[in-house]
Structures are given as C-alpha cells and as structure tokens.
Amino acid sequence: MFPPLAITQQYLLPKKLLTAFAGWVAGTRMGSLTHAIIRRFVAHYQVDMTEAADPRIESYATFNDFFTRALRDGARAIAPAPFVCPVDAAISQFGPIRNDQIFQAKGHSYSTRALVGGDAALAQSFDDGHFATLYLAPRDYHRIHMPCEGRLKRMVYIPGDLFSVNPLTARHVPGLFARNERVVCEFECAHGPMVMVLVGATIVGSMATVWHGVVNPPRTREPRSWEYEGSDIVLAKGAEMGRFLLGSTVVLLFPKNVLTFTPDWAPTRAVRLGEAMATLIESEAAL
C-alpha cells in the first residue's frame, strides 16, 4: 500500500527551511499583523481564550507569546493521583513497552534506545515498562508540566528529521518519534527513573525547558548533553517543566512494575493537564 500524497510530500519538502522561517515569523514583533495572525489562528482552531491568564489578543507582542500563553489561575486542577497528565493533548498511544519496543501505530514500533538517542543503559531501565505518547494539537495549551515529582539528572538534545507528528504521519512514517529532532529529559522520581521526551516537528520553531530556556535553535548536527546530577533541580508534580513554540508530541517512559494507567484512558481520547493518569501498582496491591 502506497502512503498518502501528504506523506510523500513530507519527504520532499525542505522541512528545516520551513521550520526556520516559521520560527522567525512566530518570534518577530509585527504589530497589527501579528494580532491579525493570532485572531485568524484563534478562529480557525477555536482556541478557548477564556482559559488564558490574559485573554486579550492585543497583549501578545509575538505569536510565540500567544502560543505559549499561561493559563489563568484555577483553569486546571491537579488531581490527587500518583501520576497526572502533563499536558492538554490527545492520547496517541500508551501501554506496556514490549521488551524494548514502543508501539507507534499499526505496523510500526520503535526502540527505547533509539528514542533516547542510543543510550543503552538508560533505555534498559524501561525494558517491559510503560509509555504514553501525547499529541498536542494547534489549539491546545502548549506548556508541559510534570506527571509526578522528579529530580532532574540530565537533558540531551538529539538532532533529527522534522516530520509532522499528527496521527496520519504516525501511521505511515516508521520510527517517527525516534527519528525526529527531540529533547530527552531524564528524572529520578520516588518510583525510580522517568524520561520525558519533547519531540520536534515541521514548523516547531523551538523547544524550551524552565531550567535551561530555549534548547533549539541552534540545531546542531551532533547531540548536545547537559548534566544536572549536582544541581538539585527538583520539580513538583504539576509544575511547569517546558514548552513548545509551535507543535508537537511528548513521550513518557516509566519502568516496569510501577504504574497502571487509569481505566478511562484510550487512544485518540482528549486529555487535560492535571487529570489522573495512572496509579501505583504498589498502592493497588495494598488494597
């Protein structure tokens, strides 16, 4: 079966050039033109501006300021669950990691080692564990929060492709989330290690974390790594950890025998920041 024309076009388009241009436009102050772009975006994607800390379109100097807008106080409640959803998104896939294989879509899987950039020791920590892949649509709130409390250990920028990460592309591009540009954030939590992977995509101008700021650009040819073992950076459950400046997808990795996803989770279901995501297996065994 041949892939749809939309997928074939993605292989042919100058994705990095388009992404650089989109990043420049999104980060440039253009006055009334910026506000016109934002209004059109809000209308087209039906963005609920009543949830924003500042709902006035004129208050945003750049499109990036609007896209990474803060929520008003009380817009999202953090559930009293061991693990909460870190973003507003749609569930792409979630469930068990089969040995080291993460399910992407029918007919496609990829390895944890490929996802984290070839670090075999880190990848092995998640053999037979659990994963969740969460897709942020254009209308969603684009700040990323912590699913549980964690101490930052390391961050790695991994260069890669810039395919779209929408559901159609996930069904047709093998190893999509392990071949796109991404930022891998490793944490130590009460239950053991946890990894949050911020996946780039076409026209995703940049990705940023609260402890570092903008990670990309620059878009280097080689991976870049930052060590935080001695920094004692601890982020609470529900705290902001990063943001996308346009785009994209978050992949979460957890070790085996740690959690069970809540029964109402299902692929394509819309989820919101702060809602219960999973329970501890130890907690269930104690009941």
Coordinates of C-alpha atoms in Angstrom, one line a residue:
M1 CA 0.0 0.0 0.0
F2 CA 1.5 3.3 -1.0
P3 CA 1.5 6.2 1.5
P4 CA -0.9 9.1 1.0
L5 CA 0.3 12.1 -1.1
A6 CA 0.5 14.1 2.1
I7 CA 3.2 11.8 3.5
T8 CA 5.1 11.7 0.2
Q9 CA 5.2 15.5 0.2
Q10 CA 6.7 15.5 3.7
Y11 CA 9.7 13.6 2.4
L12 CA 10.2 16.1 -0.4
L13 CA 9.6 19.4 1.4
P14 CA 12.5 21.5 2.8
K15 CA 11.3 20.9 6.3
K16 CA 14.2 22.6 8.1
L17 CA 14.0 25.7 6.0
L18 CA 10.2 25.9 6.5
T19 CA 10.7 25.4 10.3
A20 CA 13.4 28.1 10.5
F21 CA 11.1 30.5 8.6
A22 CA 8.1 29.7 10.8
G23 CA 10.2 30.2 13.9
W24 CA 11.4 33.6 12.7
V25 CA 7.8 34.7 11.9
A26 CA 6.5 33.4 15.3
G27 CA 9.2 35.2 17.2
T28 CA 9.1 38.6 15.4
R29 CA 7.1 41.6 16.6
M30 CA 4.9 42.7 13.7
G31 CA 2.3 44.7 15.5
S32 CA -1.1 44.6 13.9
L33 CA 0.0 41.9 11.5
T34 CA 0.9 39.6 14.5
H35 CA -2.5 40.3 16.1
A36 CA -4.3 39.5 12.8
I37 CA -2.4 36.2 12.6
I38 CA -3.4 35.4 16.1
R39 CA -7.1 36.2 15.5
R40 CA -7.2 34.0 12.5
F41 CA -5.5 31.2 14.3
V42 CA -7.9 31.5 17.3
A43 CA -10.9 31.5 14.9
H44 CA -9.7 28.6 12.7
Y45 CA -8.7 26.3 15.6
Q46 CA -11.4 27.5 18.0
V47 CA -9.0 28.3 20.8
D48 CA -10.7 29.0 24.1
M49 CA -9.1 32.2 25.2
T50 CA -11.3 32.4 28.3
E51 CA -8.8 29.9 29.9
A52 CA -5.8 32.2 29.3
A53 CA -4.3 34.3 32.0
D54 CA -4.6 37.2 29.6
P55 CA -7.4 36.7 27.0
R56 CA -6.6 39.9 25.1
I57 CA -5.1 39.2 21.8
E58 CA -3.5 42.7 21.7
S59 CA -1.5 41.9 24.7
Y60 CA 0.7 39.4 22.8
A61 CA 3.7 41.0 21.1
T62 CA 4.6 37.9 19.1
F63 CA 2.9 34.7 18.0
N64 CA 5.2 32.8 20.3
D65 CA 4.0 34.8 23.3
F66 CA 0.4 33.8 22.4
F67 CA 1.2 30.2 21.6
T68 CA 2.9 29.7 24.9
R69 CA 0.4 31.7 26.9
A70 CA -0.2 30.9 30.6
L71 CA -3.5 29.6 31.9
R72 CA -5.5 31.6 34.4
D73 CA -5.4 30.5 38.0
G74 CA -7.8 27.6 38.6
A75 CA -8.1 26.7 34.9
R76 CA -6.6 23.2 35.6
A77 CA -6.8 21.3 38.8
I78 CA -4.0 18.8 39.7
A79 CA -5.7 15.5 40.7
P80 CA -4.6 13.8 44.0
A81 CA -3.2 10.9 42.0
P82 CA 0.3 9.5 41.9
F83 CA 0.7 10.4 38.2
V84 CA -1.2 13.1 36.4
C85 CA -1.4 14.0 32.7
P86 CA 1.4 16.6 31.9
V87 CA -0.3 18.3 29.0
D88 CA -3.5 19.2 27.2
A89 CA -3.4 16.7 24.3
A90 CA -4.9 13.7 22.6
I91 CA -3.6 10.3 23.5
S92 CA -1.7 8.9 20.6
Q93 CA -0.8 5.6 22.2
F94 CA 0.0 4.3 25.6
G95 CA 0.6 1.0 27.4
P96 CA 3.3 -1.6 28.0
I97 CA 6.8 -1.5 26.5
R98 CA 7.3 -4.9 24.9
N99 CA 10.9 -5.7 25.9
D100 CA 12.4 -2.5 24.4
Q101 CA 9.7 -1.8 21.8
I102 CA 7.2 1.1 21.9
F103 CA 4.1 0.8 19.9
Q104 CA 3.7 3.8 17.5
A105 CA 0.8 2.7 15.2
K106 CA -0.5 -0.4 13.5
G107 CA 2.6 -2.0 11.8
H108 CA 5.1 0.4 13.4
S109 CA 7.1 0.2 16.6
Y110 CA 10.5 1.7 17.7
S111 CA 13.0 1.0 20.4
T112 CA 13.5 2.9 23.6
R113 CA 17.2 3.0 22.8
A114 CA 16.5 4.8 19.5
L115 CA 14.2 7.2 21.3
V116 CA 16.7 8.3 23.9
G117 CA 19.5 8.7 21.4
G118 CA 21.4 5.4 21.7
D119 CA 21.9 5.4 25.4
A120 CA 21.7 1.6 26.1
A121 CA 21.9 1.8 29.9
L122 CA 19.2 4.4 30.1
A123 CA 17.0 2.6 27.7
Q124 CA 17.4 -0.7 29.6
S125 CA 15.8 1.0 32.6
F126 CA 12.5 0.9 30.8
D127 CA 12.5 -2.6 29.4
D128 CA 9.0 -4.0 29.9
G129 CA 7.9 -0.8 31.5
H130 CA 5.2 1.6 30.3
F131 CA 4.9 4.5 27.9
A132 CA 2.5 7.3 26.9
T133 CA 2.6 9.3 23.7
L134 CA 0.6 12.5 23.8
Y135 CA -0.1 14.7 20.8
L136 CA -0.6 18.4 21.3
A137 CA -2.9 19.9 18.6
P138 CA -2.5 23.5 17.5
R139 CA -5.4 24.6 19.7
D140 CA -4.0 23.1 22.9
Y141 CA -2.2 24.8 25.7
H142 CA 1.5 24.3 24.9
R143 CA 3.2 24.3 28.2
I144 CA 4.4 21.0 29.6
H145 CA 4.2 20.0 33.2
M146 CA 5.4 17.2 35.5
P147 CA 3.4 14.0 35.8
C148 CA 5.0 13.4 39.2
E149 CA 7.7 15.0 41.3
G150 CA 11.2 14.4 39.9
R151 CA 14.8 15.5 40.3
L152 CA 16.5 16.4 37.1
K153 CA 19.5 14.3 36.1
R154 CA 20.3 15.1 32.5
M155 CA 19.0 16.7 29.3
V156 CA 20.0 15.7 25.8
Y157 CA 19.3 17.5 22.5
I158 CA 19.1 15.0 19.7
P159 CA 19.1 16.3 16.1
G160 CA 16.8 14.6 13.6
D161 CA 14.1 14.9 11.0
L162 CA 11.2 17.3 11.2
F163 CA 8.2 15.3 10.0
S164 CA 4.8 16.3 11.2
V165 CA 3.7 14.3 14.2
N166 CA 0.0 14.2 13.5
P167 CA -1.9 10.9 13.6
L168 CA -1.7 10.4 9.8
T169 CA 2.1 10.7 9.8
A170 CA 2.3 8.4 12.8
R171 CA 0.6 5.7 10.8
H172 CA 2.9 6.0 7.8
V173 CA 6.4 7.1 8.9
P174 CA 8.4 4.3 10.5
G175 CA 10.0 5.2 13.8
L176 CA 8.6 8.7 13.7
F177 CA 9.2 9.8 17.3
A178 CA 12.7 8.2 17.3
R179 CA 13.8 9.9 14.1
N180 CA 12.5 13.4 14.6
E181 CA 14.5 16.1 16.5
R182 CA 13.9 15.8 20.2
V183 CA 14.9 16.8 23.7
V184 CA 15.3 14.0 26.2
C185 CA 14.8 14.9 29.9
E186 CA 15.8 12.3 32.5
F187 CA 14.5 12.5 36.0
E188 CA 14.8 10.5 39.2
C189 CA 11.5 10.0 41.0
A190 CA 10.2 8.2 44.1
H191 CA 9.4 5.2 41.9
G192 CA 12.7 5.2 40.0
P193 CA 13.7 6.8 36.7
M194 CA 11.4 8.7 34.4
V195 CA 12.0 10.1 30.9
M196 CA 10.1 12.9 29.2
V197 CA 10.9 13.3 25.5
L198 CA 9.8 16.5 23.8
V199 CA 9.5 15.7 20.1
G200 CA 10.0 18.4 17.4
A201 CA 8.1 18.5 14.2
T202 CA 7.6 20.6 11.0
I203 CA 7.4 24.3 11.9
V204 CA 8.1 23.7 15.6
G205 CA 10.3 26.7 15.9
S206 CA 11.9 25.6 19.2
M207 CA 11.6 23.7 22.4
A208 CA 12.4 25.1 25.8
T209 CA 12.7 23.9 29.5
V210 CA 12.3 26.0 32.6
W211 CA 15.8 25.3 33.9
H212 CA 17.6 26.0 30.6
G213 CA 15.5 28.2 28.4
V214 CA 15.4 27.6 24.6
V215 CA 17.2 24.4 23.7
N216 CA 16.9 24.7 19.9
P217 CA 17.9 26.6 17.9
P218 CA 20.8 26.2 17.5
R219 CA 20.1 23.0 15.5
T220 CA 23.5 21.2 15.7
R221 CA 24.4 18.2 13.7
E222 CA 25.6 16.4 16.8
P223 CA 23.8 15.7 20.1
R224 CA 24.3 18.0 23.0
S225 CA 24.1 17.0 26.6
W226 CA 23.8 18.8 29.9
E227 CA 24.4 17.1 33.3
Y228 CA 22.5 18.1 36.4
E229 CA 23.4 15.5 39.0
G230 CA 24.8 18.1 41.4
S231 CA 22.3 20.9 40.7
D232 CA 19.4 19.6 42.9
I233 CA 16.7 20.8 40.5
V234 CA 13.5 19.3 41.8
L235 CA 10.2 19.9 40.1
A236 CA 6.9 19.2 41.9
K237 CA 4.0 17.2 40.4
G238 CA 2.1 19.6 38.1
A239 CA 4.9 22.1 37.9
E240 CA 5.8 23.5 34.5
M241 CA 8.9 21.8 33.0
G242 CA 9.0 23.1 29.4
R243 CA 7.1 24.4 26.4
F244 CA 6.8 24.0 22.6
L245 CA 7.0 27.1 20.4
L246 CA 4.6 25.5 17.9
G247 CA 3.8 21.8 17.7
S248 CA 4.1 18.8 19.0
T249 CA 4.3 15.5 21.0
V250 CA 5.5 14.3 24.4
V251 CA 6.6 10.7 25.1
L252 CA 6.8 9.5 28.7
L253 CA 8.7 6.4 29.8
F254 CA 8.3 4.6 33.1
P255 CA 10.0 1.5 34.5
K256 CA 8.2 -1.9 34.9
N257 CA 6.1 -2.8 37.9
V258 CA 5.4 0.9 38.7
L259 CA 2.1 2.0 37.4
T260 CA -1.3 1.1 35.9
F261 CA -3.0 3.6 33.6
T262 CA -6.5 4.8 34.6
P263 CA -9.3 2.7 33.0
D264 CA -10.8 5.7 31.1
W265 CA -7.6 6.2 29.1
A266 CA -7.9 5.2 25.4
P267 CA -6.1 6.1 22.1
T268 CA -7.5 9.3 20.5
R269 CA -9.1 10.4 23.8
A270 CA -8.6 14.1 24.7
V271 CA -6.9 14.6 28.0
R272 CA -6.2 17.7 30.1
L273 CA -3.3 18.8 32.2
G274 CA -3.7 17.6 35.8
E275 CA -6.2 14.9 35.3
A276 CA -5.4 11.5 36.9
M277 CA -3.2 9.4 34.5
A278 CA -2.1 6.3 36.5
T279 CA -2.0 4.7 39.9
L280 CA 0.9 3.0 41.6
I281 CA 1.0 -0.8 41.4
E282 CA 2.2 -0.9 45.0
S283 CA -0.9 1.1 46.0
E284 CA -3.2 -1.4 44.2
A285 CA -1.5 -4.4 45.9
A286 CA -2.1 -2.8 49.3
L287 CA -5.9 -2.7 48.8

